[in-house]
Amino acid sequence: MSTKHAEAANRFIENKERETWHNETLWFVREKRDRMAMDVPEWEQLRELAGKIKMHTITHLDTYARQFAEKAEANGVIVHWAKDAEEHNEIIFKILTDHGAKKLVKSKSMLAEECELNPYLIKRGIDAVESDLGERILQLKNEPPSHIVLPAIHLTRQQVGKLFEEKLHTEKGNSDPTYLTHAARQHLRNEFLTADASMTGCNFAVADTGEVVVCTNEGNADMGTSLAKLHIVTMGIEKIVPNHKALSIYTRLLARSATGQPTTTYTSHYRKARSEDAEMHIVIVDNGRSEILGNDEHIQALKCIRCGACMNTCPVYRRSGGYSYTYFIPGPIGINLGMLKAPEEYYDNVSACSLCYSCNNVCPVKIDLADQIYRWRQNLDLLGRADKMKKIMSDGMKFLFVHPSLYNAALNVDTVVNHLPRFMIYNGLNDWGKGREMPVFAKESFTSMWKKGKVKKSKK
Ligand code: SF4
């Protein structure tokens, strides 16, 4: 049985050139990450600490969330609490309308994607403009991000050039990256200058100072917040870290893990509104996070700092692209978050994993990503979503394995398979064989060779 993920992945790999290029580009980022990690002798200790501090913070949110909100309010920031996506969108819309704001310039926020804020605002007459270059490209294309850090990684510069020709009236056939970046900058400058409000996401929120930290490479968050008088921050409740000491661990890990940079070009700390006649609002969102807190098997998903390293390293993600996943966050962390959000809807993503455990090894906060995916797979049957054909096959294999005489008898005749016509092996019943070739069965089994003393024992 083909899943939605498998079908979408099939469409992606139809274009071999794209598959290879996507795979190699992300592997290049993964290798950069490795070099950066190796440059820090205490890297593994940092990962260990980062995981532990996150776990400590999310399990003491009653203290830290309150402390963060109190400190932010003491700084003059207006704090809002949103229980779900709907409330998040309503609050932001109300802040904007209360200020008569018609244009909102946004820097990248996966939470805004999660809450589907843009369509909500646009439907109500607010011009929500993405200012991160990758996000803006996708907004012009009317597409969602395919990666959480490199949202337009699936597009070639030629495709971007063509899009800009059509939307920004750039020179025909010019896909020079510097030229395109200048064109985008020109276009976005106008949006910044005419915006009534700016919105940023939040990479980290420091409990004991009430400040939010936003990491970008383009300076777009700073441009937005410096020009507009109204600054709205949207943050998931799990973004809180206790203090600057803890923050310094995450800022060392984030950029290195994400893009293989020692640090992001801009790491901006926002503690209050930019001037006396300006306002800063922070919307703290739950949207299912407190339910994850109560889930012992999957609580670690809340430690995620959204670096994207698990995507860059994942052999399935690299070869099937972000759009092959049905949840808006792809890759190993997306598989888990999707299952936590709505298992009935996103269950097919759990098969998008080779269980190679590479994600566990790169995750800067040591989330047990692959273990979690494995557990979801084990529970697919309980959800009534186990693949029927696989169930029949594994029941058959189980029967064979618990009956050794039958198993040995099967081994005696297995070479017959070597002579079967191809269509009898590679057909609709054999999903496994769609992308693989079966090895040739040996004339004699290892067990039989062993018994006959044909296997040489290695000398120690
Ligand atoms: S799960 Fe880990 S590796 Fe993946 S995005 Fe989150 S922090 Fe990064």
Short mmCIF file of C-alpha atoms in Angstrom, two decimals, residues 107-282:
data_model
loop_
_atom_site.label_atom_id
_atom_site.label_comp_id
_atom_site.label_asym_id
_atom_site.label_seq_id
_atom_site.Cartn_x
_atom_site.Cartn_y
_atom_site.Cartn_z
CA SER A 107 10.41 37.87 9.72
CA LYS A 108 10.44 34.07 9.59
CA SER A 109 8.26 32.28 12.12
CA MET A 110 7.37 28.60 11.95
CA LEU A 111 4.78 29.26 14.64
CA ALA A 112 2.99 31.71 12.34
CA GLU A 113 3.03 28.90 9.72
CA GLU A 114 1.67 26.48 12.31
CA CYS A 115 -1.18 28.88 13.10
CA GLU A 116 -1.74 29.72 9.41
CA LEU A 117 -1.54 33.38 10.31
CA ASN A 118 -0.93 34.79 6.82
CA PRO A 119 -4.14 33.56 5.20
CA TYR A 120 -6.06 34.57 8.34
CA LEU A 121 -4.77 38.15 8.17
CA ILE A 122 -4.90 38.50 4.41
CA LYS A 123 -8.55 37.38 4.42
CA ARG A 124 -9.26 40.20 6.87
CA GLY A 125 -7.60 42.90 4.81
CA ILE A 126 -4.12 42.95 6.39
CA ASP A 127 -1.20 42.85 3.99
CA ALA A 128 1.11 40.31 5.65
CA VAL A 129 4.50 40.47 3.91
CA GLU A 130 7.26 37.95 4.51
CA SER A 131 10.66 39.65 4.69
CA ASP A 132 13.00 36.65 4.91
CA LEU A 133 14.20 36.16 1.32
CA GLY A 134 13.34 32.46 1.13
CA GLU A 135 9.95 33.03 2.70
CA ARG A 136 9.22 35.97 0.39
CA ILE A 137 10.07 33.85 -2.65
CA LEU A 138 7.62 31.23 -1.43
CA GLN A 139 4.98 33.83 -0.65
CA LEU A 140 5.26 35.13 -4.22
CA LYS A 141 4.88 31.53 -5.41
CA ASN A 142 2.07 30.89 -2.94
CA GLU A 143 3.87 27.85 -1.54
CA PRO A 144 4.71 26.77 2.01
CA PRO A 145 8.31 26.27 3.22
CA SER A 146 9.91 22.92 2.41
CA HIS A 147 12.53 23.20 5.19
CA ILE A 148 12.35 25.00 8.51
CA VAL A 149 15.64 26.90 8.14
CA LEU A 150 16.13 26.90 4.37
CA PRO A 151 12.52 27.34 3.30
CA ALA A 152 13.12 27.57 -0.46
CA ILE A 153 15.90 24.98 -0.65
CA HIS A 154 13.91 22.97 -3.21
CA LEU A 155 14.10 25.80 -5.77
CA THR A 156 16.93 26.45 -8.21
CA ARG A 157 18.15 29.97 -8.87
CA GLN A 158 16.75 29.66 -12.40
CA GLN A 159 13.29 29.06 -10.95
CA VAL A 160 13.71 32.07 -8.67
CA GLY A 161 14.91 34.15 -11.62
CA LYS A 162 11.80 33.25 -13.57
CA LEU A 163 9.56 34.05 -10.62
CA PHE A 164 11.19 37.45 -10.13
CA GLU A 165 10.85 38.19 -13.85
CA GLU A 166 7.14 37.68 -13.50
CA LYS A 167 6.54 39.29 -10.09
CA LEU A 168 9.29 41.87 -9.70
CA HIS A 169 9.94 42.59 -13.40
CA THR A 170 13.62 41.73 -13.30
CA GLU A 171 15.69 41.24 -16.46
CA LYS A 172 14.65 38.32 -18.61
CA GLY A 173 16.86 35.25 -18.17
CA ASN A 174 18.98 36.79 -15.41
CA SER A 175 19.32 34.32 -12.55
CA ASP A 176 22.56 35.63 -11.11
CA PRO A 177 22.20 35.25 -7.32
CA THR A 178 23.69 38.69 -6.55
CA TYR A 179 21.40 40.35 -9.09
CA LEU A 180 18.35 38.53 -7.72
CA THR A 181 19.27 39.36 -4.13
CA HIS A 182 19.61 43.05 -5.00
CA ALA A 183 16.24 42.97 -6.73
CA ALA A 184 14.66 41.33 -3.68
CA ARG A 185 16.31 43.85 -1.38
CA GLN A 186 14.96 46.74 -3.44
CA HIS A 187 11.51 45.25 -3.43
CA LEU A 188 11.53 44.50 0.30
CA ARG A 189 12.91 47.92 1.22
CA ASN A 190 9.72 49.45 -0.03
CA GLU A 191 7.67 46.99 2.03
CA PHE A 192 9.68 47.82 5.17
CA LEU A 193 9.26 51.56 4.64
CA THR A 194 5.51 51.33 4.24
CA ALA A 195 4.80 48.78 7.00
CA ASP A 196 2.67 49.77 9.98
CA ALA A 197 3.84 46.90 12.16
CA SER A 198 6.51 44.26 12.31
CA MET A 199 6.40 40.71 13.53
CA THR A 200 9.23 38.46 14.59
CA GLY A 201 9.32 34.90 15.78
CA CYS A 202 11.45 34.01 18.76
CA ASN A 203 14.36 31.59 18.94
CA PHE A 204 14.76 31.93 22.69
CA ALA A 205 12.95 33.77 25.46
CA VAL A 206 15.04 34.49 28.55
CA ALA A 207 13.01 34.02 31.73
CA ASP A 208 15.06 36.12 34.11
CA THR A 209 15.24 39.19 31.86
CA GLY A 210 12.00 38.96 29.87
CA GLU A 211 13.81 39.42 26.56
CA VAL A 212 13.35 37.54 23.31
CA VAL A 213 16.23 36.53 21.07
CA VAL A 214 15.83 36.34 17.31
CA CYS A 215 18.54 34.82 15.10
CA THR A 216 18.60 35.75 11.40
CA ASN A 217 21.13 35.98 8.62
CA GLU A 218 19.54 38.77 6.66
CA GLY A 219 18.88 41.42 9.29
CA ASN A 220 15.27 41.54 8.16
CA ALA A 221 13.92 41.20 11.70
CA ASP A 222 15.98 44.21 12.78
CA MET A 223 14.94 46.25 9.78
CA GLY A 224 11.26 45.58 10.49
CA THR A 225 11.46 46.28 14.20
CA SER A 226 13.56 49.41 13.73
CA LEU A 227 11.16 51.03 11.28
CA ALA A 228 7.66 50.21 12.49
CA LYS A 229 6.43 51.45 15.85
CA LEU A 230 4.53 48.31 16.61
CA HIS A 231 6.48 45.08 17.19
CA ILE A 232 4.65 41.79 17.76
CA VAL A 233 6.56 38.70 18.83
CA THR A 234 5.01 35.29 18.41
CA MET A 235 6.50 32.46 20.45
CA GLY A 236 5.70 28.93 21.50
CA ILE A 237 5.75 28.43 25.25
CA GLU A 238 8.66 25.97 24.91
CA LYS A 239 11.03 28.70 23.69
CA ILE A 240 11.82 29.80 27.24
CA VAL A 241 15.31 29.30 28.66
CA PRO A 242 16.14 30.22 32.26
CA ASN A 243 18.89 32.83 31.85
CA HIS A 244 21.76 34.19 29.76
CA LYS A 245 24.10 31.42 30.84
CA ALA A 246 21.73 28.85 29.36
CA LEU A 247 21.15 31.05 26.32
CA SER A 248 24.86 31.08 25.55
CA ILE A 249 24.81 27.30 25.16
CA TYR A 250 21.98 27.42 22.64
CA THR A 251 23.43 30.24 20.59
CA ARG A 252 26.65 28.25 20.26
CA LEU A 253 24.73 25.20 19.10
CA LEU A 254 22.02 26.70 16.91
CA ALA A 255 23.83 28.21 13.94
CA ARG A 256 26.52 25.53 13.90
CA SER A 257 23.86 22.83 13.77
CA ALA A 258 21.60 24.67 11.33
CA THR A 259 23.88 25.97 8.60
CA GLY A 260 27.41 25.25 9.76
CA GLN A 261 28.06 28.87 10.69
CA PRO A 262 29.79 29.78 13.97
CA THR A 263 26.93 32.18 14.66
CA THR A 264 24.02 33.72 12.82
CA THR A 265 24.84 37.06 11.22
CA TYR A 266 22.37 38.77 13.53
CA THR A 267 21.46 37.63 17.04
CA SER A 268 19.06 40.31 18.20
CA HIS A 269 17.87 40.73 21.76
CA TYR A 270 14.55 42.55 22.17
CA ARG A 271 13.70 43.61 25.66
CA LYS A 272 11.29 46.50 25.18
CA ALA A 273 9.62 48.69 22.57
CA ARG A 274 12.10 50.58 20.44
CA SER A 275 11.04 54.05 21.65
CA GLU A 276 8.63 55.70 24.06
CA ASP A 277 5.96 56.13 21.42
CA ALA A 278 6.30 52.51 20.26
CA GLU A 279 4.78 49.26 21.55
CA MET A 280 6.04 45.73 21.85
CA HIS A 281 3.69 42.78 22.30
CA ILE A 282 4.56 39.15 22.97
#
